[in-house]
Short mmCIF file of C-alpha atoms (C1' of nucleotides) in Angstrom, two decimals:
data_model
loop_
_atom_site.label_atom_id
_atom_site.label_comp_id
_atom_site.label_asym_id
_atom_site.label_seq_id
_atom_site.Cartn_x
_atom_site.Cartn_y
_atom_site.Cartn_z
CA MET A 1 9.71 -74.71 -43.24
CA LYS A 2 5.94 -73.67 -44.78
CA ILE A 3 3.68 -72.20 -42.52
CA TYR A 4 -0.26 -72.57 -42.85
CA ILE A 5 -2.99 -70.53 -41.26
CA GLU A 6 -4.67 -74.02 -39.75
CA ASP A 7 -1.43 -74.01 -37.49
CA ILE A 8 -1.62 -70.50 -36.60
CA ALA A 9 -1.75 -71.27 -32.79
CA LYS A 10 1.48 -72.72 -32.70
CA TYR A 11 3.36 -69.47 -33.49
CA GLU A 12 1.85 -67.17 -31.03
CA GLY A 13 3.76 -64.53 -30.35
CA GLN A 14 6.25 -65.12 -33.21
CA THR A 15 7.13 -63.45 -36.38
CA ILE A 16 6.30 -65.31 -39.54
CA THR A 17 5.69 -65.03 -43.12
CA LEU A 18 2.42 -66.50 -44.61
CA GLN A 19 1.91 -66.96 -48.37
CA ALA A 20 -1.91 -66.36 -49.05
CA TRP A 21 -4.63 -64.71 -51.05
CA LEU A 22 -6.42 -61.83 -50.45
CA TYR A 23 -10.13 -62.76 -50.39
CA ASN A 24 -11.47 -59.00 -49.24
CA LYS A 25 -10.14 -55.97 -47.42
CA ARG A 26 -11.32 -53.18 -45.22
CA SER A 27 -9.71 -50.03 -44.35
CA SER A 28 -9.84 -47.10 -41.77
CA GLY A 29 -7.57 -44.17 -41.68
CA LYS A 30 -4.40 -45.50 -40.63
CA LEU A 31 -5.16 -49.08 -40.65
CA HIS A 32 -5.79 -51.95 -43.35
CA PHE A 33 -7.51 -55.16 -42.50
CA LEU A 34 -6.40 -57.87 -44.83
CA GLN A 35 -8.43 -60.74 -44.97
CA LEU A 36 -6.39 -63.92 -46.15
CA ARG A 37 -6.94 -67.44 -46.90
CA ASP A 38 -4.33 -70.15 -47.98
CA GLY A 39 -6.49 -72.86 -48.30
CA THR A 40 -6.40 -74.34 -44.91
CA GLY A 41 -7.97 -71.41 -43.00
CA GLU A 42 -8.72 -67.61 -42.98
CA ILE A 43 -6.97 -65.30 -41.10
CA GLN A 44 -6.78 -61.54 -40.85
CA ALA A 45 -3.81 -58.91 -41.02
CA VAL A 46 -3.67 -55.96 -39.63
CA VAL A 47 -1.41 -53.11 -41.26
CA PHE A 48 -0.96 -50.07 -39.12
CA LYS A 49 0.87 -46.99 -40.55
CA GLY A 50 3.16 -46.93 -37.69
CA ASN A 51 4.30 -50.31 -37.87
CA VAL A 52 5.13 -50.25 -41.55
CA SER A 53 7.13 -48.30 -44.32
CA ASP A 54 5.01 -46.11 -46.48
CA GLU A 55 5.31 -47.93 -49.40
CA VAL A 56 4.10 -51.02 -47.82
CA PHE A 57 0.99 -49.04 -46.12
CA GLU A 58 0.30 -47.47 -49.81
CA LEU A 59 0.56 -51.04 -51.14
CA SER A 60 -1.96 -52.48 -48.61
CA ASP A 61 -4.46 -49.82 -49.62
CA LYS A 62 -3.97 -50.79 -53.53
CA ILE A 63 -4.13 -54.90 -53.13
CA THR A 64 -7.02 -56.14 -55.10
CA GLN A 65 -9.20 -58.96 -54.24
CA GLU A 66 -7.63 -62.38 -54.92
CA SER A 67 -4.18 -61.17 -55.42
CA SER A 68 -1.61 -63.63 -54.06
CA VAL A 69 0.55 -61.97 -51.17
CA GLU A 70 3.19 -62.70 -48.48
CA VAL A 71 2.38 -61.35 -45.28
CA THR A 72 5.56 -61.38 -42.55
CA GLY A 73 4.12 -60.19 -38.88
CA THR A 74 3.88 -61.30 -35.32
CA VAL A 75 0.88 -63.93 -34.62
CA LYS A 76 -1.24 -62.39 -31.64
CA LYS A 77 -4.35 -63.47 -29.51
CA HIS A 78 -7.47 -61.60 -31.04
CA ASP A 79 -10.76 -62.40 -29.19
CA ARG A 80 -12.64 -61.09 -32.05
CA SER A 81 -11.30 -63.46 -34.51
CA LYS A 82 -13.09 -66.76 -35.62
CA ILE A 83 -9.84 -68.49 -34.97
CA GLY A 84 -8.80 -66.49 -32.17
CA TYR A 85 -5.51 -64.86 -33.50
CA GLU A 86 -4.50 -62.22 -36.02
CA ILE A 87 -1.23 -61.03 -37.70
CA ASP A 88 -0.09 -57.69 -36.91
CA ALA A 89 1.73 -57.20 -40.11
CA THR A 90 5.67 -55.20 -40.76
CA ASP A 91 5.83 -56.24 -44.40
CA VAL A 92 3.77 -57.21 -47.37
CA LYS A 93 4.29 -58.39 -50.91
CA VAL A 94 2.16 -58.78 -53.77
CA ILE A 95 3.35 -62.35 -55.61
CA GLY A 96 0.59 -62.63 -58.38
CA GLU A 97 -1.73 -59.56 -58.97
CA SER A 98 -5.29 -59.99 -59.63
CA VAL A 99 -7.02 -57.88 -61.98
CA ASP A 100 -11.01 -57.31 -61.92
CA TYR A 101 -11.70 -60.43 -60.24
CA PRO A 102 -15.33 -61.26 -61.52
CA ILE A 103 -16.57 -63.10 -57.98
CA THR A 104 -17.29 -60.25 -55.54
CA PRO A 105 -18.24 -60.52 -52.17
CA LYS A 106 -22.19 -60.29 -52.99
CA GLU A 107 -24.63 -62.26 -54.21
CA HIS A 108 -24.19 -63.83 -57.73
CA GLY A 109 -26.78 -66.16 -59.68
CA THR A 110 -26.06 -69.96 -60.07
CA HIS A 111 -25.25 -69.63 -63.98
CA PHE A 112 -22.67 -66.74 -63.65
CA LEU A 113 -21.18 -68.77 -60.66
CA MET A 114 -21.05 -71.95 -63.20
CA GLU A 115 -19.57 -70.13 -65.71
CA HIS A 116 -16.64 -69.36 -63.30
CA ARG A 117 -16.49 -72.67 -61.45
CA HIS A 118 -12.96 -72.86 -61.78
CA LEU A 119 -12.75 -69.68 -59.40
CA TRP A 120 -15.96 -70.21 -57.45
CA LEU A 121 -14.23 -73.07 -55.72
CA ARG A 122 -12.62 -70.62 -53.87
CA SER A 123 -15.36 -69.57 -51.95
CA LEU A 124 -15.67 -70.90 -48.24
CA ARG A 125 -18.81 -72.80 -49.11
CA GLN A 126 -17.10 -74.65 -52.14
CA LYS A 127 -14.25 -75.55 -50.22
CA ALA A 128 -16.35 -77.06 -47.38
CA ILE A 129 -17.84 -79.31 -49.85
CA LEU A 130 -14.56 -80.20 -51.19
CA ARG A 131 -13.62 -81.08 -48.19
CA ILE A 132 -16.35 -83.10 -47.12
CA ARG A 133 -16.42 -84.85 -50.69
CA HIS A 134 -12.96 -85.87 -50.01
CA ARG A 135 -13.78 -87.30 -46.58
CA ILE A 136 -16.66 -89.27 -47.98
CA ILE A 137 -14.19 -90.45 -50.88
CA LYS A 138 -11.55 -91.32 -47.99
CA SER A 139 -14.22 -93.54 -45.95
CA VAL A 140 -15.52 -95.37 -48.79
CA ARG A 141 -11.98 -96.70 -49.52
CA ASP A 142 -10.96 -97.10 -45.47
CA PHE A 143 -14.69 -99.10 -45.33
CA PHE A 144 -13.47 -101.56 -48.04
CA ASP A 145 -9.95 -101.95 -47.02
CA ASN A 146 -11.10 -102.43 -43.41
CA LYS A 147 -13.41 -105.13 -44.36
CA GLY A 148 -10.79 -107.06 -46.90
CA PHE A 149 -12.23 -106.22 -50.05
CA THR A 150 -9.94 -105.58 -53.08
CA LEU A 151 -10.22 -102.44 -55.44
CA VAL A 152 -10.76 -103.89 -58.63
CA ASP A 153 -10.72 -101.09 -61.56
CA ALA A 154 -13.25 -101.14 -64.16
CA PRO A 155 -12.76 -100.14 -67.74
CA ILE A 156 -14.27 -96.89 -68.76
CA PHE A 157 -14.42 -97.98 -72.85
CA THR A 158 -17.04 -100.62 -72.84
CA PRO A 159 -18.30 -102.57 -75.81
CA ASN A 160 -21.52 -103.17 -74.47
CA ALA A 161 -24.24 -101.45 -72.94
CA CYS A 162 -24.60 -103.02 -69.21
CA GLU A 163 -28.42 -102.11 -68.48
CA GLY A 164 -29.17 -101.95 -72.25
CA THR A 165 -31.87 -99.29 -72.23
CA THR A 166 -30.23 -96.07 -71.00
CA ASN A 167 -28.63 -93.91 -73.25
CA LEU A 168 -24.49 -94.09 -73.53
CA PHE A 169 -22.10 -91.87 -75.06
CA LYS A 170 -20.45 -93.61 -78.09
CA VAL A 171 -17.09 -93.01 -78.98
CA ASP A 172 -15.17 -93.66 -82.32
CA TYR A 173 -12.74 -96.50 -81.01
CA PHE A 174 -10.33 -97.29 -84.30
CA ASP A 175 -13.05 -98.85 -86.37
CA GLU A 176 -15.34 -100.01 -84.02
CA ASN A 177 -18.10 -98.28 -81.83
CA ALA A 178 -16.84 -98.37 -78.26
CA TYR A 179 -19.16 -96.69 -75.21
CA LEU A 180 -18.38 -94.90 -72.03
CA THR A 181 -19.23 -97.15 -69.08
CA GLN A 182 -22.37 -96.30 -67.24
CA SER A 183 -21.55 -98.99 -64.55
CA GLY A 184 -18.50 -101.42 -63.44
CA GLN A 185 -21.00 -104.12 -62.37
CA LEU A 186 -20.65 -106.89 -65.05
CA TYR A 187 -16.82 -106.54 -64.24
CA MET A 188 -16.91 -106.58 -60.44
CA GLU A 189 -18.84 -109.93 -60.91
CA ALA A 190 -16.13 -111.69 -62.59
CA ALA A 191 -13.78 -109.81 -60.25
CA ALA A 192 -15.73 -111.31 -57.17
CA MET A 193 -15.18 -114.80 -58.51
CA ALA A 194 -11.68 -114.19 -58.34
CA VAL A 195 -10.97 -111.87 -55.05
CA GLY A 196 -14.24 -112.52 -53.11
CA LYS A 197 -14.78 -109.22 -52.15
CA ALA A 198 -13.98 -106.72 -54.92
CA TYR A 199 -14.85 -103.20 -55.50
CA CYS A 200 -14.52 -100.65 -58.16
CA PHE A 201 -14.75 -96.35 -57.52
CA GLY A 202 -14.57 -94.54 -60.83
CA PRO A 203 -16.32 -92.05 -62.80
CA THR A 204 -19.61 -93.26 -65.11
CA PHE A 205 -21.21 -91.54 -67.75
CA ARG A 206 -24.94 -91.25 -68.66
CA ALA A 207 -26.01 -89.73 -72.19
CA GLU A 208 -29.51 -89.18 -70.51
CA LYS A 209 -31.14 -85.87 -71.31
CA SER A 210 -32.06 -85.19 -67.59
CA LYS A 211 -32.55 -81.61 -66.84
CA THR A 212 -33.16 -82.07 -62.76
CA ARG A 213 -30.98 -81.38 -59.67
CA ARG A 214 -30.23 -85.05 -59.22
CA HIS A 215 -28.40 -85.66 -62.88
CA LEU A 216 -24.85 -85.41 -64.21
CA THR A 217 -23.64 -86.77 -67.21
CA GLU A 218 -20.73 -87.78 -65.46
CA PHE A 219 -20.67 -88.94 -61.86
CA TRP A 220 -18.70 -90.84 -59.73
CA MET A 221 -19.71 -94.39 -58.71
CA VAL A 222 -18.73 -96.91 -56.09
CA GLU A 223 -19.76 -100.61 -56.64
CA PRO A 224 -18.85 -103.54 -54.51
CA GLU A 225 -19.39 -107.17 -55.06
CA VAL A 226 -19.23 -110.10 -52.91
CA ALA A 227 -19.25 -113.95 -53.89
CA PHE A 228 -21.80 -116.03 -51.86
CA PHE A 229 -23.71 -112.88 -50.72
CA ASP A 230 -27.54 -112.98 -50.76
CA ILE A 231 -29.92 -110.08 -50.92
CA TYR A 232 -29.81 -109.74 -47.26
CA ASP A 233 -25.91 -110.06 -46.58
CA ASP A 234 -25.90 -107.20 -49.30
CA MET A 235 -28.38 -104.71 -47.56
CA ASP A 236 -26.42 -105.67 -44.33
CA LEU A 237 -23.45 -104.23 -46.13
CA ALA A 238 -25.26 -101.35 -47.71
CA GLU A 239 -26.20 -100.07 -44.05
CA GLU A 240 -23.15 -100.47 -42.24
CA PHE A 241 -21.33 -98.76 -45.55
CA VAL A 242 -23.73 -95.69 -45.27
CA GLU A 243 -23.60 -95.40 -41.58
CA TYR A 244 -19.94 -95.55 -41.70
CA ILE A 245 -19.31 -92.68 -44.34
CA VAL A 246 -21.66 -90.49 -42.37
CA GLN A 247 -20.30 -90.96 -39.12
CA GLU A 248 -17.04 -90.03 -40.20
CA VAL A 249 -18.30 -86.90 -41.94
CA VAL A 250 -19.78 -85.97 -38.60
CA LYS A 251 -16.70 -87.04 -36.90
CA HIS A 252 -14.25 -85.31 -39.23
CA ASN A 253 -15.73 -82.13 -40.41
CA ARG A 254 -17.90 -80.62 -38.01
CA GLU A 255 -16.77 -77.04 -39.26
CA ASP A 256 -17.39 -77.77 -42.75
CA LEU A 257 -20.82 -78.78 -41.84
CA GLU A 258 -21.10 -75.44 -39.89
CA VAL A 259 -20.33 -73.15 -42.97
CA LEU A 260 -22.90 -75.00 -44.84
CA GLU A 261 -25.33 -74.74 -42.14
CA ARG A 262 -26.08 -78.40 -42.00
CA ASP A 263 -28.58 -79.73 -39.49
CA ILE A 264 -25.65 -81.96 -37.82
CA SER A 265 -27.87 -83.64 -35.59
CA LYS A 266 -30.24 -85.40 -38.55
CA LEU A 267 -26.82 -87.07 -39.65
CA GLU A 268 -25.82 -88.19 -36.22
CA ASN A 269 -28.85 -90.07 -36.07
CA ILE A 270 -27.78 -91.93 -39.11
CA LYS A 271 -27.10 -95.27 -37.06
CA ARG A 272 -28.32 -99.01 -37.92
CA PRO A 273 -30.76 -100.47 -38.29
CA PHE A 274 -32.10 -98.80 -41.45
CA PRO A 275 -35.55 -99.41 -41.86
CA ARG A 276 -36.17 -102.21 -44.78
CA ILE A 277 -39.53 -102.23 -46.60
CA SER A 278 -40.41 -104.58 -49.55
CA TYR A 279 -41.97 -103.01 -52.53
CA ASP A 280 -45.56 -104.24 -51.70
CA GLU A 281 -45.19 -102.10 -48.45
CA ALA A 282 -43.80 -99.19 -50.48
CA ILE A 283 -47.09 -99.00 -52.61
CA GLU A 284 -49.14 -99.36 -49.55
CA ILE A 285 -47.24 -96.13 -47.67
CA LEU A 286 -47.88 -94.37 -51.36
CA LYS A 287 -51.43 -95.22 -51.33
CA LYS A 288 -52.07 -94.00 -47.49
CA LYS A 289 -50.52 -90.87 -48.48
CA GLY A 290 -52.74 -90.16 -51.58
CA ASN A 291 -50.27 -91.30 -54.18
CA ASP A 292 -51.79 -93.50 -57.11
CA THR A 293 -48.56 -95.35 -58.22
CA GLU A 294 -50.12 -98.58 -59.64
CA TRP A 295 -48.40 -101.91 -58.54
CA GLY A 296 -45.99 -102.68 -61.12
CA ALA A 297 -44.73 -99.08 -61.77
CA ASP A 298 -41.26 -97.62 -60.87
CA PHE A 299 -41.21 -94.75 -58.18
CA GLY A 300 -40.18 -91.43 -59.56
CA GLY A 301 -38.68 -88.57 -57.45
CA ASP A 302 -42.04 -87.46 -56.20
CA GLU A 303 -42.69 -90.88 -54.53
CA GLU A 304 -39.30 -91.42 -53.19
CA THR A 305 -39.74 -88.16 -51.41
CA LEU A 306 -43.05 -89.26 -50.10
CA ILE A 307 -41.56 -92.77 -48.98
CA SER A 308 -38.58 -90.97 -47.30
CA GLU A 309 -40.79 -88.84 -45.05
CA GLU A 310 -42.10 -91.42 -43.24
CA PHE A 311 -38.85 -92.26 -41.80
CA ASP A 312 -35.83 -90.06 -40.54
CA LYS A 313 -33.10 -92.68 -41.57
CA PRO A 314 -32.46 -94.06 -45.06
CA VAL A 315 -34.90 -96.62 -46.17
CA MET A 316 -34.10 -99.70 -48.15
CA ILE A 317 -36.96 -100.70 -50.48
CA HIS A 318 -36.47 -104.21 -51.79
CA HIS A 319 -37.85 -106.82 -54.24
CA TYR A 320 -39.18 -104.75 -56.77
CA PRO A 321 -41.22 -106.37 -59.92
CA MET A 322 -38.95 -108.12 -62.15
CA ALA A 323 -40.69 -106.64 -65.01
CA ILE A 324 -38.97 -103.41 -64.35
CA LYS A 325 -35.59 -104.47 -63.43
CA ALA A 326 -32.08 -105.15 -65.63
CA PHE A 327 -31.86 -108.50 -66.82
CA TYR A 328 -29.13 -109.81 -64.38
CA MET A 329 -31.28 -109.52 -61.44
CA LYS A 330 -32.04 -112.51 -59.48
CA GLN A 331 -35.27 -113.66 -60.00
CA GLU A 332 -37.96 -114.66 -57.23
CA GLY A 333 -41.31 -115.42 -58.26
CA ASP A 334 -42.62 -112.29 -60.15
CA LYS A 335 -39.98 -110.15 -58.12
CA ALA A 336 -36.35 -109.06 -58.15
CA ALA A 337 -33.86 -109.58 -55.25
CA CYS A 338 -32.77 -105.93 -55.37
CA VAL A 339 -32.71 -103.26 -53.35
CA ASP A 340 -32.65 -99.54 -53.27
CA MET A 341 -31.49 -96.98 -50.60
CA ILE A 342 -33.59 -93.72 -50.55
CA ALA A 343 -31.82 -91.04 -48.39
CA PRO A 344 -33.93 -89.08 -46.04
CA GLU A 345 -34.86 -85.33 -46.42
CA GLY A 346 -35.81 -85.93 -50.23
CA TYR A 347 -32.62 -86.31 -51.44
CA GLY A 348 -33.33 -89.39 -53.69
CA GLU A 349 -31.98 -93.03 -54.36
CA ILE A 350 -28.39 -92.89 -53.39
CA ILE A 351 -28.00 -96.82 -53.62
CA GLY A 352 -29.14 -99.33 -56.08
CA GLY A 353 -28.21 -103.08 -56.04
CA GLY A 354 -29.18 -106.77 -55.37
CA GLN A 355 -28.12 -110.42 -55.76
CA ARG A 356 -27.44 -111.25 -59.31
CA GLU A 357 -28.95 -114.50 -61.60
CA GLU A 358 -26.24 -117.16 -60.94
CA ASP A 359 -28.43 -119.58 -63.10
CA ILE A 360 -26.70 -119.49 -66.83
CA GLU A 361 -30.19 -120.54 -68.40
CA LYS A 362 -32.16 -118.15 -66.84
CA LEU A 363 -29.71 -115.29 -67.74
CA LYS A 364 -29.79 -116.65 -71.35
CA ALA A 365 -33.68 -116.22 -71.56
CA LYS A 366 -33.64 -112.68 -69.89
CA ILE A 367 -31.22 -111.28 -72.81
CA LYS A 368 -33.01 -112.83 -75.37
CA GLU A 369 -36.39 -111.78 -73.75
CA GLN A 370 -35.09 -108.28 -73.66
CA GLY A 371 -33.67 -107.99 -76.91
CA LEU A 372 -29.94 -107.69 -75.85
CA PRO A 373 -27.35 -109.14 -78.35
CA GLU A 374 -25.82 -112.36 -76.55
CA GLU A 375 -22.61 -112.30 -78.08
CA VAL A 376 -21.21 -109.10 -76.42
CA PHE A 377 -22.28 -110.66 -73.28
CA ASN A 378 -20.41 -114.04 -73.88
CA TRP A 379 -17.82 -113.28 -71.23
CA TYR A 380 -20.28 -112.32 -68.66
CA LEU A 381 -21.87 -115.78 -69.07
CA ASP A 382 -18.50 -117.42 -68.51
CA VAL A 383 -18.83 -116.14 -64.94
CA ARG A 384 -21.94 -118.59 -64.59
CA ARG A 385 -20.19 -121.32 -67.05
CA TYR A 386 -17.29 -121.78 -64.53
CA GLY A 387 -17.90 -122.36 -60.85
CA SER A 388 -21.11 -120.25 -60.69
CA CYS A 389 -22.41 -118.98 -57.15
CA LYS A 390 -25.11 -116.57 -55.44
CA HIS A 391 -23.30 -113.01 -55.73
CA ALA A 392 -24.53 -109.46 -54.58
CA GLY A 393 -23.65 -105.89 -54.56
CA PHE A 394 -24.81 -102.83 -55.18
CA GLY A 395 -23.55 -99.20 -56.55
CA LEU A 396 -23.60 -95.94 -54.33
CA GLY A 397 -23.53 -92.31 -56.55
CA ILE A 398 -20.91 -90.27 -54.54
CA GLU A 399 -22.38 -87.19 -55.74
CA ARG A 400 -25.95 -87.72 -54.57
CA THR A 401 -24.64 -89.11 -51.32
CA VAL A 402 -22.51 -85.62 -51.17
CA ALA A 403 -25.67 -83.64 -51.75
CA TRP A 404 -27.80 -85.35 -48.92
CA ILE A 405 -24.64 -85.13 -46.51
CA CYS A 406 -23.84 -81.48 -47.32
CA GLY A 407 -27.43 -80.67 -47.43
CA LEU A 408 -27.44 -79.36 -51.10
CA HIS A 409 -30.31 -78.78 -53.29
CA HIS A 410 -28.39 -79.77 -56.55
CA VAL A 411 -25.80 -82.02 -57.32
CA ARG A 412 -23.93 -79.55 -59.37
CA GLU A 413 -22.09 -78.06 -56.58
CA THR A 414 -20.72 -81.65 -55.19
CA ILE A 415 -18.31 -82.50 -58.04
CA PRO A 416 -15.26 -79.77 -58.53
CA PHE A 417 -16.25 -79.40 -62.37
CA PRO A 418 -19.56 -80.79 -62.83
CA ARG A 419 -20.87 -82.18 -66.40
CA LEU A 420 -24.25 -81.39 -67.31
CA MET A 421 -26.43 -81.99 -70.50
CA ASP A 422 -25.80 -78.83 -71.21
CA ARG A 423 -22.46 -77.71 -69.26
CA LEU A 424 -19.36 -78.95 -70.56
CA LYS A 425 -17.51 -76.15 -69.28
CA PRO A 426 -15.02 -75.21 -67.78
"C1'" U B 1 -37.95 -84.13 -75.28
"C1'" C B 2 -42.26 -81.91 -72.85
"C1'" C B 3 -44.47 -78.31 -69.29
"C1'" U B 4 -43.23 -73.31 -66.36
"C1'" C B 5 -40.80 -68.85 -65.55
"C1'" G B 6 -37.12 -65.67 -67.10
"C1'" G B 7 -33.24 -62.64 -70.27
"C1'" U B 8 -31.97 -54.59 -68.50
"C1'" A B 9 -24.65 -51.78 -66.42
"C1'" G B 10 -19.09 -56.34 -64.40
"C1'" C B 11 -22.74 -58.70 -60.73
"C1'" U B 12 -27.93 -58.97 -58.16
"C1'" C B 13 -32.04 -56.51 -59.54
"C1'" A B 14 -35.79 -52.04 -60.19
"C1'" A B 15 -38.59 -48.99 -64.03
"C1'" U B 16 -48.34 -48.13 -65.32
"C1'" G B 17 -47.06 -48.36 -73.31
"C1'" G B 18 -44.33 -41.84 -72.39
"C1'" C B 19 -36.78 -38.91 -69.99
"C1'" A B 20 -33.49 -46.52 -68.48
"C1'" G B 21 -32.48 -46.39 -62.13
"C1'" A B 22 -30.40 -48.57 -57.62
"C1'" G B 23 -27.02 -51.41 -54.58
"C1'" C B 24 -22.51 -54.20 -54.89
"C1'" A B 25 -17.99 -54.16 -57.92
"C1'" U B 26 -14.47 -50.26 -60.16
"C1'" U B 27 -11.76 -45.55 -59.79
"C1'" C B 28 -10.81 -40.78 -56.58
"C1'" G B 29 -11.22 -38.81 -51.60
"C1'" G B 30 -12.27 -39.34 -45.67
"C1'" C B 31 -11.64 -42.27 -41.23
"C1'" U B 32 -6.65 -46.29 -35.63
"C1'" G B 33 -10.32 -51.37 -34.81
"C1'" U B 34 -12.93 -52.74 -39.55
"C1'" U B 35 -16.12 -58.07 -39.54
"C1'" A B 36 -20.52 -58.81 -46.97
"C1'" A B 37 -17.32 -52.37 -42.77
"C1'" C B 38 -18.67 -47.31 -43.08
"C1'" C B 39 -19.15 -41.83 -45.61
"C1'" G B 40 -18.70 -38.79 -50.29
"C1'" A B 41 -17.84 -38.18 -55.35
"C1'" A B 42 -17.30 -40.12 -60.57
"C1'" G B 43 -17.09 -43.18 -64.99
"C1'" G B 44 -20.04 -47.30 -66.61
"C1'" G B 45 -26.07 -49.14 -71.36
"C1'" U B 46 -27.46 -50.85 -79.11
"C1'" U B 47 -32.68 -53.17 -72.44
"C1'" G B 48 -30.49 -61.93 -75.43
"C1'" U B 49 -31.28 -61.54 -81.47
"C1'" A B 50 -34.26 -60.60 -85.97
"C1'" G B 51 -38.82 -58.87 -87.48
"C1'" G B 52 -43.92 -56.67 -86.48
"C1'" U B 53 -47.97 -53.25 -83.66
"C1'" U B 54 -47.79 -48.17 -82.15
"C1'" C B 55 -47.34 -41.01 -82.21
"C1'" G B 56 -44.12 -43.40 -79.00
"C1'" A B 57 -41.65 -50.40 -76.99
"C1'" G B 58 -37.17 -52.63 -71.77
"C1'" U B 59 -42.71 -53.08 -71.27
"C1'" C B 60 -47.58 -55.66 -76.39
"C1'" C B 61 -47.19 -59.83 -80.30
"C1'" C B 62 -44.22 -63.55 -83.59
"C1'" A B 63 -39.89 -66.30 -84.42
"C1'" C B 64 -35.14 -67.56 -82.56
"C1'" C B 65 -31.40 -68.33 -79.32
"C1'" C B 66 -29.64 -68.85 -74.04
"C1'" G B 67 -30.51 -69.28 -68.75
"C1'" A B 68 -33.70 -71.36 -64.25
"C1'" G B 69 -36.92 -74.48 -62.15
"C1'" G B 70 -39.54 -79.03 -62.96
"C1'" A B 71 -41.32 -84.14 -65.54
"C1'" G B 72 -39.59 -88.54 -67.79
"C1'" C B 73 -35.28 -92.00 -67.12
"C1'" C B 74 -31.70 -93.09 -63.23
"C1'" A B 75 -27.35 -92.94 -58.79
#
RNA sequence: UCCUCGGUAGCUCAAUGGCAGAGCAUUCGGCUGUUAACCGAAGGGUUGUAGGUUCGAGUCCCACCCGAGGAGCCA
């Protein structure tokens, strides 16, 4: 059976063979210290001249960084090792040689690392991020599964712009134009009428020429939608959801968070209830802090940060002016029954959602008002024609959530192969 | 798209308008306990590209290309 470093304690005193990569090496006369990693952990193998053949000792001196190797030896307790064990090697074989590995164990600039993203993933920090991303995605699925939601996949090719205004990626679809989806929401509204509680989870695309630490052109979004839900049910669901994700990571990924030097106490504090303020109250907070955002304007990154500084938990801002929100939002006077959740510590908006307009006439009027083509939304209007009901949902951006939980400055490290305005490779 | 800053060895960075350098990486040598090991030596450059000013340009001017940070928009 294959032996992994994470299980090494089980083999104390036994002679085993590991398959791994050499991530660093140190030598001292008749000793070579091979730093090995196999994706499940790191361990040091000690090659002593007296314990191995001359050929193996010579080979151990020559192995290059990131070569794949097979090391045989005895598992021994070692106090100075991080995992408490090391391997007293008796044999070393090179499986695949590595020549001139570009990422050295010293500092590198972001651009250089992004050009070598496929290799950068091998580093300790990047592995920790990948594992936390995995945990977040698993928690998303578990949360909705435990609550009786059905995963309903939304299409990637869409004929229409869901929110109209934002820039979409246009693709040639035989003799027609199609767009890469920017949201599965409209499809989830239809799905909620079928299964009651629906969610989709997949990549979405925005062709915005945004060059900031919060933007990718391809990002992953999870979008639940529930029939007979109003805006307050929606907020209850959102805070329970976010609490669950954060606490699952705290519970299962403590070591990864430590590698990233994340302040875990700040995450442990993310428990319900989260503060809820109206848009009007948010404007008041901004005024008090000397920000001159006028009533009626949307909030930018600076405003989100100012508001989030007031709280040590994610804050939900609800009931924005209808004028700055999309056509499908449920109108209540001059406000929309919508909610944004802003992560603490300046990580920005992680959730946007709300109650949808269930009245077909009001929806038609909004479509006309915003100059959208009614014919492409005809199927969407059917959701109101046949047994319409109030319903609500939200979208959570995975990469911003990963950035917040990992404490990363930029979303480009939160996804294995980021797609940015000026990056399509590797 | 706009604003700000930058581009020098494989990487990270120095160099008052006056001989282009260091650390790491690489190669060679030394060390029985190293933790981004350490010590010694060597190789490595059309200073992003094209013009211009000057006795002399990595350094000053102009254009372009590329990158970093931020804004708008958004998750």
